[in-house]
mmCIF file of C-alpha atoms in Angstrom:
data_model
loop_
_atom_site.group_PDB
_atom_site.id
_atom_site.type_symbol
_atom_site.label_atom_id
_atom_site.label_comp_id
_atom_site.label_asym_id
_atom_site.label_seq_id
_atom_site.Cartn_x
_atom_site.Cartn_y
_atom_site.Cartn_z
ATOM 1 C CA MET A 51 -15.002 11.456 -16.198
ATOM 2 C CA GLU A 52 -15.772 15.043 -15.206
ATOM 3 C CA GLU A 53 -17.898 13.701 -12.392
ATOM 4 C CA ALA A 54 -15.212 11.399 -11.232
ATOM 5 C CA LYS A 55 -12.703 14.224 -11.227
ATOM 6 C CA ALA A 56 -15.165 16.449 -9.104
ATOM 7 C CA VAL A 57 -15.719 13.567 -6.620
ATOM 8 C CA HIS A 58 -12.056 12.863 -6.349
ATOM 9 C CA ARG A 59 -11.189 16.634 -5.861
ATOM 10 C CA CYS A 60 -13.927 17.013 -3.250
ATOM 11 C CA LEU A 61 -12.859 13.978 -1.214
ATOM 12 C CA ARG A 62 -9.306 15.050 -1.153
ATOM 13 C CA THR A 63 -10.305 18.557 -0.122
ATOM 14 C CA ALA A 64 -12.475 17.155 2.560
ATOM 15 C CA ALA A 65 -9.577 15.228 3.908
ATOM 16 C CA GLY A 66 -7.456 18.349 3.989
ATOM 17 C CA ILE A 67 -10.182 20.190 5.886
ATOM 18 C CA PHE A 68 -10.505 17.454 8.481
ATOM 19 C CA LYS A 69 -6.757 17.505 8.924
ATOM 20 C CA PHE A 70 -6.946 21.266 9.378
ATOM 21 C CA VAL A 71 -9.753 20.831 11.993
ATOM 22 C CA LYS A 72 -7.639 18.276 13.741
ATOM 23 C CA SER A 73 -4.877 20.805 14.430
ATOM 24 C CA GLY A 74 -6.962 23.110 16.522
ATOM 25 C CA THR A 75 -9.999 21.541 18.061
ATOM 26 C CA ASP A 76 -11.187 19.520 20.985
ATOM 27 C CA THR A 77 -12.911 16.995 18.801
ATOM 28 C CA ASP A 78 -11.732 13.443 19.377
ATOM 29 C CA THR A 79 -8.636 13.069 17.155
ATOM 30 C CA ARG A 80 -9.357 9.368 16.599
ATOM 31 C CA VAL A 81 -12.615 10.208 14.937
ATOM 32 C CA LEU A 82 -10.943 12.860 12.845
ATOM 33 C CA ASP A 83 -8.224 10.490 11.824
ATOM 34 C CA ALA A 84 -10.965 8.066 10.654
ATOM 35 C CA TYR A 85 -12.639 10.787 8.620
ATOM 36 C CA ILE A 86 -9.285 11.701 7.022
ATOM 37 C CA LYS A 87 -8.483 8.060 6.077
ATOM 38 C CA GLN A 88 -12.039 7.471 4.842
ATOM 39 C CA CYS A 89 -12.010 10.511 2.555
ATOM 40 C CA THR A 90 -8.575 9.541 1.295
ATOM 41 C CA ALA A 91 -9.464 5.906 0.731
ATOM 42 C CA GLU A 92 -12.724 6.786 -1.169
ATOM 43 C CA ALA A 93 -10.795 9.187 -3.383
ATOM 44 C CA GLN A 94 -8.353 6.343 -3.945
ATOM 45 C CA GLU A 95 -11.386 4.149 -5.083
ATOM 46 C CA VAL A 96 -11.954 6.714 -7.937
ATOM 47 C CA THR A 97 -8.311 6.332 -8.852
ATOM 48 C CA LEU A 98 -8.547 2.561 -8.923
ATOM 49 C CA ALA A 99 -11.843 2.643 -10.872
ATOM 50 C CA ARG A 100 -10.164 4.702 -13.549
ATOM 51 C CA ALA A 101 -7.165 2.366 -13.716
ATOM 52 C CA VAL A 102 -9.512 -0.623 -14.182
ATOM 53 C CA GLU A 103 -11.638 1.177 -16.794
ATOM 54 C CA LEU A 104 -8.670 2.241 -18.826
ATOM 55 C CA LYS A 105 -7.226 -1.384 -18.469
ATOM 56 C CA HIS A 106 -3.885 -0.292 -17.013
ATOM 57 C CA ALA A 107 -1.168 -2.877 -16.223
ATOM 58 C CA SER A 108 -2.292 -5.375 -13.710
ATOM 59 C CA GLY A 109 0.650 -4.561 -11.374
ATOM 60 C CA LEU A 110 -0.447 -0.917 -11.160
ATOM 61 C CA VAL A 111 -4.028 -1.921 -10.388
ATOM 62 C CA ALA A 112 -2.830 -4.420 -7.666
ATOM 63 C CA ALA A 113 -0.735 -1.691 -6.072
ATOM 64 C CA LEU A 114 -3.696 0.732 -6.090
ATOM 65 C CA ALA A 115 -5.942 -1.798 -4.634
ATOM 66 C CA TYR A 116 -3.486 -2.730 -1.895
ATOM 67 C CA GLU A 117 -2.829 0.792 -0.957
ATOM 68 C CA THR A 118 -6.621 1.440 -0.720
ATOM 69 C CA SER A 119 -6.956 -1.635 1.478
ATOM 70 C CA GLN A 120 -4.288 -0.435 3.808
ATOM 71 C CA ILE A 121 -5.903 3.001 4.111
ATOM 72 C CA TYR A 122 -9.136 1.463 5.083
ATOM 73 C CA THR A 123 -7.308 -0.760 7.652
ATOM 74 C CA ASP A 124 -5.738 2.390 9.180
ATOM 75 C CA ALA A 125 -9.138 3.991 9.362
ATOM 76 C CA ASP A 126 -10.471 1.001 11.290
ATOM 77 C CA THR A 127 -7.446 1.020 13.513
ATOM 78 C CA ALA A 128 -8.075 4.756 14.431
ATOM 79 C CA LEU A 129 -11.486 3.766 15.874
ATOM 80 C CA SER A 130 -10.372 0.586 17.607
ATOM 81 C CA SER A 131 -10.196 2.157 21.095
ATOM 82 C CA LEU A 132 -13.643 3.804 20.961
ATOM 83 C CA ASP A 133 -16.911 2.425 22.212
ATOM 84 C CA GLU A 134 -17.971 -0.469 19.895
ATOM 85 C CA LYS A 135 -21.685 0.420 20.391
ATOM 86 C CA VAL A 136 -20.980 3.828 18.888
ATOM 87 C CA VAL A 137 -18.513 3.076 16.193
ATOM 88 C CA GLY A 138 -19.086 -0.587 15.486
ATOM 89 C CA LYS A 139 -21.032 -0.135 12.290
ATOM 90 C CA TRP A 140 -18.484 2.362 11.004
ATOM 91 C CA ARG A 141 -15.683 -0.086 11.629
ATOM 92 C CA LYS A 142 -17.498 -2.914 9.826
ATOM 93 C CA TYR A 143 -17.663 -0.685 6.743
ATOM 94 C CA PHE A 144 -13.971 -0.117 6.908
ATOM 95 C CA GLN A 145 -13.145 -3.833 7.505
ATOM 96 C CA LEU A 146 -15.316 -5.017 4.480
ATOM 97 C CA LYS A 147 -13.764 -2.343 2.210
ATOM 98 C CA SER A 148 -10.268 -3.462 3.405
ATOM 99 C CA SER A 149 -10.958 -7.101 2.717
ATOM 100 C CA LEU A 150 -12.599 -6.369 -0.637
ATOM 101 C CA TYR A 151 -9.671 -4.324 -2.000
ATOM 102 C CA LEU A 152 -7.044 -6.863 -0.528
ATOM 103 C CA ALA A 153 -8.929 -9.544 -2.542
ATOM 104 C CA CYS A 154 -8.777 -7.149 -5.609
ATOM 105 C CA ALA A 155 -4.996 -6.678 -5.050
ATOM 106 C CA HIS A 156 -4.387 -10.362 -4.929
ATOM 107 C CA SER A 157 -6.403 -10.895 -8.033
ATOM 108 C CA TYR A 158 -4.466 -8.532 -10.233
ATOM 109 C CA ASN A 159 -1.226 -9.406 -8.629
ATOM 110 C CA GLY A 160 -1.959 -13.134 -9.652
ATOM 111 C CA GLU A 161 -2.292 -12.050 -13.241
ATOM 112 C CA THR A 162 1.004 -10.238 -13.022
ATOM 113 C CA LEU A 163 2.784 -13.275 -11.506
ATOM 114 C CA LEU A 164 1.412 -15.652 -14.051
ATOM 115 C CA ALA A 165 2.604 -13.355 -16.868
ATOM 116 C CA GLN A 166 6.033 -13.683 -15.235
ATOM 117 C CA ASP A 167 5.672 -17.582 -15.330
ATOM 118 C CA LYS A 168 5.511 -17.590 -11.435
ATOM 119 C CA CYS A 169 2.480 -19.891 -11.541
ATOM 120 C CA GLY A 170 2.967 -21.365 -8.004
ATOM 121 C CA GLU A 171 3.120 -17.973 -6.449
ATOM 122 C CA ALA A 172 0.078 -16.763 -8.506
ATOM 123 C CA ILE A 173 -1.940 -19.801 -7.221
ATOM 124 C CA ARG A 174 -1.142 -19.034 -3.609
ATOM 125 C CA GLY A 175 -1.942 -15.273 -4.050
ATOM 126 C CA LEU A 176 -5.291 -16.033 -5.703
ATOM 127 C CA GLN A 177 -6.170 -18.521 -2.991
ATOM 128 C CA GLU A 178 -5.657 -15.658 -0.474
ATOM 129 C CA GLY A 179 -7.802 -13.298 -2.763
ATOM 130 C CA VAL A 180 -10.637 -15.916 -2.670
ATOM 131 C CA LYS A 181 -10.250 -16.107 1.128
ATOM 132 C CA MET A 182 -10.439 -12.256 1.459
ATOM 133 C CA TYR A 183 -13.408 -12.021 -0.887
ATOM 134 C CA GLU A 184 -15.320 -14.505 1.187
ATOM 135 C CA LYS A 185 -14.380 -12.521 4.264
ATOM 136 C CA ALA A 186 -15.678 -9.347 2.625
ATOM 137 C CA GLU A 187 -19.004 -11.131 1.795
ATOM 138 C CA LEU A 188 -19.424 -12.119 5.475
ATOM 139 C CA LEU A 189 -18.615 -8.590 6.618
ATOM 140 C CA CYS A 190 -21.171 -7.153 4.217
ATOM 141 C CA LYS A 191 -23.863 -9.282 6.006
ATOM 142 C CA GLU A 192 -22.606 -8.251 9.452
ATOM 143 C CA TYR A 193 -22.467 -4.618 8.369
ATOM 144 C CA ALA A 194 -26.129 -4.714 7.121
ATOM 145 C CA VAL A 195 -27.449 -5.893 10.488
ATOM 146 C CA SER A 196 -25.104 -3.548 12.590
ATOM 147 C CA LYS A 197 -26.843 -0.707 14.393
ATOM 148 C CA GLY A 198 -25.354 2.770 14.145
ATOM 149 C CA ALA A 199 -25.688 6.282 12.920
ATOM 150 C CA GLY A 200 -25.949 7.054 9.134
ATOM 151 C CA THR A 201 -27.317 5.345 6.123
ATOM 152 C CA THR A 202 -26.380 1.739 5.250
ATOM 153 C CA ALA A 203 -24.410 1.216 2.051
ATOM 154 C CA ARG A 204 -24.926 -1.989 0.027
ATOM 155 C CA PRO A 205 -21.584 -2.771 -1.548
ATOM 156 C CA GLN A 206 -22.497 -6.442 -2.092
ATOM 157 C CA ASN A 207 -25.099 -5.291 -4.646
ATOM 158 C CA HIS A 208 -22.606 -3.250 -6.691
ATOM 159 C CA LEU A 209 -21.485 -4.678 -10.024
ATOM 160 C CA PHE A 210 -17.783 -4.283 -9.110
ATOM 161 C CA PHE A 211 -18.164 -6.352 -6.038
ATOM 162 C CA ARG A 212 -20.309 -8.976 -7.772
ATOM 163 C CA LYS A 213 -17.894 -9.381 -10.710
ATOM 164 C CA LEU A 214 -14.674 -9.602 -8.560
ATOM 165 C CA GLY A 215 -15.437 -12.985 -6.840
ATOM 166 C CA PRO A 216 -16.125 -14.910 -10.136
ATOM 167 C CA VAL A 217 -13.026 -13.214 -11.796
ATOM 168 C CA ILE A 218 -10.674 -14.307 -8.859
ATOM 169 C CA ARG A 219 -11.999 -17.918 -8.956
ATOM 170 C CA ARG A 220 -11.655 -18.172 -12.877
ATOM 171 C CA THR A 221 -8.118 -16.809 -12.679
ATOM 172 C CA LEU A 222 -7.239 -19.332 -9.905
ATOM 173 C CA GLU A 223 -8.737 -22.230 -12.003
ATOM 174 C CA LYS A 224 -6.706 -21.137 -15.009
ATOM 175 C CA CYS A 225 -3.485 -21.010 -12.989
ATOM 176 C CA GLU A 226 -4.162 -24.467 -11.416
ATOM 177 C CA ARG A 227 -4.820 -25.824 -14.854
ATOM 178 C CA GLU A 228 -1.665 -24.331 -16.460
ATOM 179 C CA ASN A 229 0.434 -25.415 -13.392
ATOM 180 C CA GLY A 230 -0.727 -28.933 -13.796
ATOM 181 C CA LEU A 231 -0.061 -28.983 -17.538
ATOM 182 C CA ILE A 232 3.013 -26.740 -18.024
ATOM 183 C CA TYR A 233 4.713 -25.299 -14.994
ATOM 184 C CA HIS A 234 4.543 -28.024 -12.304
ATOM 185 C CA GLN A 235 5.580 -25.424 -9.670
ATOM 186 C CA LYS A 236 5.270 -25.816 -5.846
ATOM 187 C CA VAL A 237 2.564 -23.624 -4.373
ATOM 188 C CA ALA A 238 4.068 -21.523 -1.716
ATOM 189 C CA TYR A 239 2.912 -21.733 1.920
ATOM 190 C CA ASP A 240 2.725 -17.931 2.474
ATOM 191 C CA PRO A 241 0.899 -15.571 0.121
ATOM 192 C CA PRO A 242 3.122 -13.415 -2.230
ATOM 193 C CA HIS A 243 4.161 -10.025 -1.008
ATOM 194 C CA LEU A 244 2.172 -7.115 -2.372
ATOM 195 C CA GLU A 245 3.928 -3.932 -3.420
ATOM 196 C CA LEU A 246 2.888 -0.327 -3.004
ATOM 197 C CA LYS A 247 4.117 1.061 -6.227
ATOM 198 C CA ALA A 248 1.121 2.954 -7.623
ATOM 199 C CA THR A 249 3.434 5.185 -9.658
ATOM 200 C CA TYR A 250 0.991 7.150 -11.732
ATOM 201 C CA GLY A 251 -2.157 7.268 -9.662
ATOM 202 C CA LEU A 252 -4.917 8.962 -11.494
ATOM 203 C CA VAL A 253 -2.932 9.899 -14.583
ATOM 204 C CA SER A 254 -1.483 8.058 -17.550
ATOM 205 C CA PRO A 255 2.311 8.088 -17.980
ATOM 206 C CA GLU A 256 1.973 10.896 -20.566
ATOM 207 C CA GLU A 257 -0.170 12.970 -18.236
ATOM 208 C CA TYR A 258 2.195 12.436 -15.346
ATOM 209 C CA LYS A 259 5.185 13.649 -17.362
ATOM 210 C CA ASN A 260 3.213 16.656 -18.469
ATOM 211 C CA PRO A 261 1.070 17.908 -15.621
ATOM 212 C CA SER A 262 -0.399 20.675 -17.774
ATOM 213 C CA LEU A 263 -2.446 18.123 -19.603
ATOM 214 C CA ASN A 264 -4.582 17.271 -16.599
ATOM 215 C CA SER A 265 -3.221 18.772 -13.420
ATOM 216 C CA VAL A 266 -6.223 18.082 -11.357
ATOM 217 C CA TRP A 267 -5.276 14.363 -11.284
ATOM 218 C CA ILE A 268 -1.761 14.891 -10.222
ATOM 219 C CA ALA A 269 -0.880 13.722 -6.689
ATOM 220 C CA GLU A 270 1.669 16.479 -6.193
ATOM 221 C CA VAL A 271 -1.208 19.131 -6.420
ATOM 222 C CA TYR A 272 -2.843 17.570 -3.313
ATOM 223 C CA ASN A 273 0.457 17.247 -1.468
ATOM 224 C CA LYS A 274 0.774 20.943 -1.633
ATOM 225 C CA PHE A 275 -2.614 21.641 -0.077
ATOM 226 C CA ASP A 276 -1.968 24.654 2.142
ATOM 227 C CA THR A 277 -4.326 24.720 5.107
ATOM 228 C CA SER A 278 -3.008 28.101 6.254
ATOM 229 C CA ARG A 279 -5.021 29.668 3.327
ATOM 230 C CA LEU A 280 -8.227 28.519 4.996
ATOM 231 C CA PRO A 281 -10.131 30.967 7.137
ATOM 232 C CA GLN A 282 -8.593 30.908 10.613
ATOM 233 C CA PRO A 283 -11.019 30.610 13.636
ATOM 234 C CA GLU A 284 -11.364 33.650 15.727
ATOM 235 C CA LYS A 285 -9.899 33.566 19.300
ATOM 236 C CA LYS A 286 -12.453 32.710 21.859
ATOM 237 C CA LYS A 287 -13.211 35.098 24.804
ATOM 238 C CA ALA A 288 -13.478 33.804 28.348
ATOM 239 C CA ASP A 289 -17.266 34.289 28.476
ATOM 240 C CA ASP A 290 -17.941 32.871 24.942
ATOM 241 C CA LYS A 291 -20.301 29.913 24.896
ATOM 242 C CA PRO A 292 -20.023 27.296 22.085
ATOM 243 C CA PRO A 293 -22.748 27.544 19.434
ATOM 244 C CA THR A 294 -25.575 24.972 19.500
ATOM 245 C CA LEU A 295 -25.675 23.138 16.237
ATOM 246 C CA ALA A 296 -28.835 21.358 14.948
ATOM 247 C CA PRO A 297 -28.250 17.732 14.044
ATOM 248 C CA VAL A 298 -27.698 17.122 10.375
ATOM 249 C CA LYS A 299 -30.343 15.050 8.753
ATOM 250 C CA GLU A 300 -28.638 12.850 6.143
ATOM 251 C CA LYS A 301 -30.442 12.613 2.784
ATOM 252 C CA GLU A 302 -31.111 9.024 1.659
ATOM 253 C CA THR A 303 -29.711 8.414 -1.800
ATOM 254 C CA PRO A 304 -31.545 5.365 -3.356
ATOM 255 C CA MET A 305 -29.209 3.020 -5.187
ATOM 256 C CA SER A 306 -30.098 2.212 -8.734
ATOM 257 C CA ASP A 307 -31.024 -1.391 -9.605
ATOM 258 C CA LYS A 308 -29.448 -0.962 -12.973
ATOM 259 C CA ASP A 309 -25.721 -2.022 -13.521
ATOM 260 C CA PRO A 310 -23.476 0.628 -14.935
ATOM 261 C CA GLN A 311 -22.391 0.182 -18.537
ATOM 262 C CA THR A 312 -18.684 0.241 -17.621
ATOM 263 C CA PHE A 313 -15.916 -2.293 -17.879
ATOM 264 C CA SER A 314 -14.888 -1.803 -14.218
ATOM 265 C CA GLY A 315 -18.421 -2.103 -12.949
ATOM 266 C CA CYS A 316 -18.006 1.226 -10.981
ATOM 267 C CA ILE A 317 -20.268 4.178 -10.867
ATOM 268 C CA VAL A 318 -20.094 7.673 -9.339
ATOM 269 C CA SER A 319 -22.959 8.102 -6.826
#
């Protein structure tokens, strides 16, 4: 948990720094927008993993997953007008993450609808979840063979990814079985609307009401991030030349073949 808190804090801080850089630089703002969205979305993944691990209400998990999916979509959109040869691999990563978390959102939303005896709507939502999961599987393959800068992640090998598909299909089969035996409801043509109501985020209701219990997880802390407190760049002189920076060599982090011993299937890496 302490590692998860540190990862979440660092990602949110990184998003704030990218936002600060965007306000006073000639770096392409589309790229900076993508970095801001990626840092925010990956911090949100920590939030989602904690909600799943602590078995929070399915409605809350669905909202968190949907919000995460939307942030990844926004990151992909930010790069849409750039050269595909340069950002194509990066966009594939955003697209597969967006599809994966949209599938997750429909899965948990299906459980919520079934609990409300809305079996027909649940079936349609879970059908959409299966469709999005299959799309994510295809995008994982496309991402793996895409050429581009940076190391290649392997989300399809992660336990969370591998568990999600069978869970969605089992829940769909359960809903179809109960609809045939009990509810006899018509399956809607359009998938159900997903809500963005992730009320508590990284905290339990008790922590949310009492921020002193765990203030590092409170969303309001990050909303008050003050970029003016960061060191301000010195004003350039007319004859100043921009410094030459050596390219950053990324360190390859090997992924463990062992599955994490967690309910959510998530691991901090």
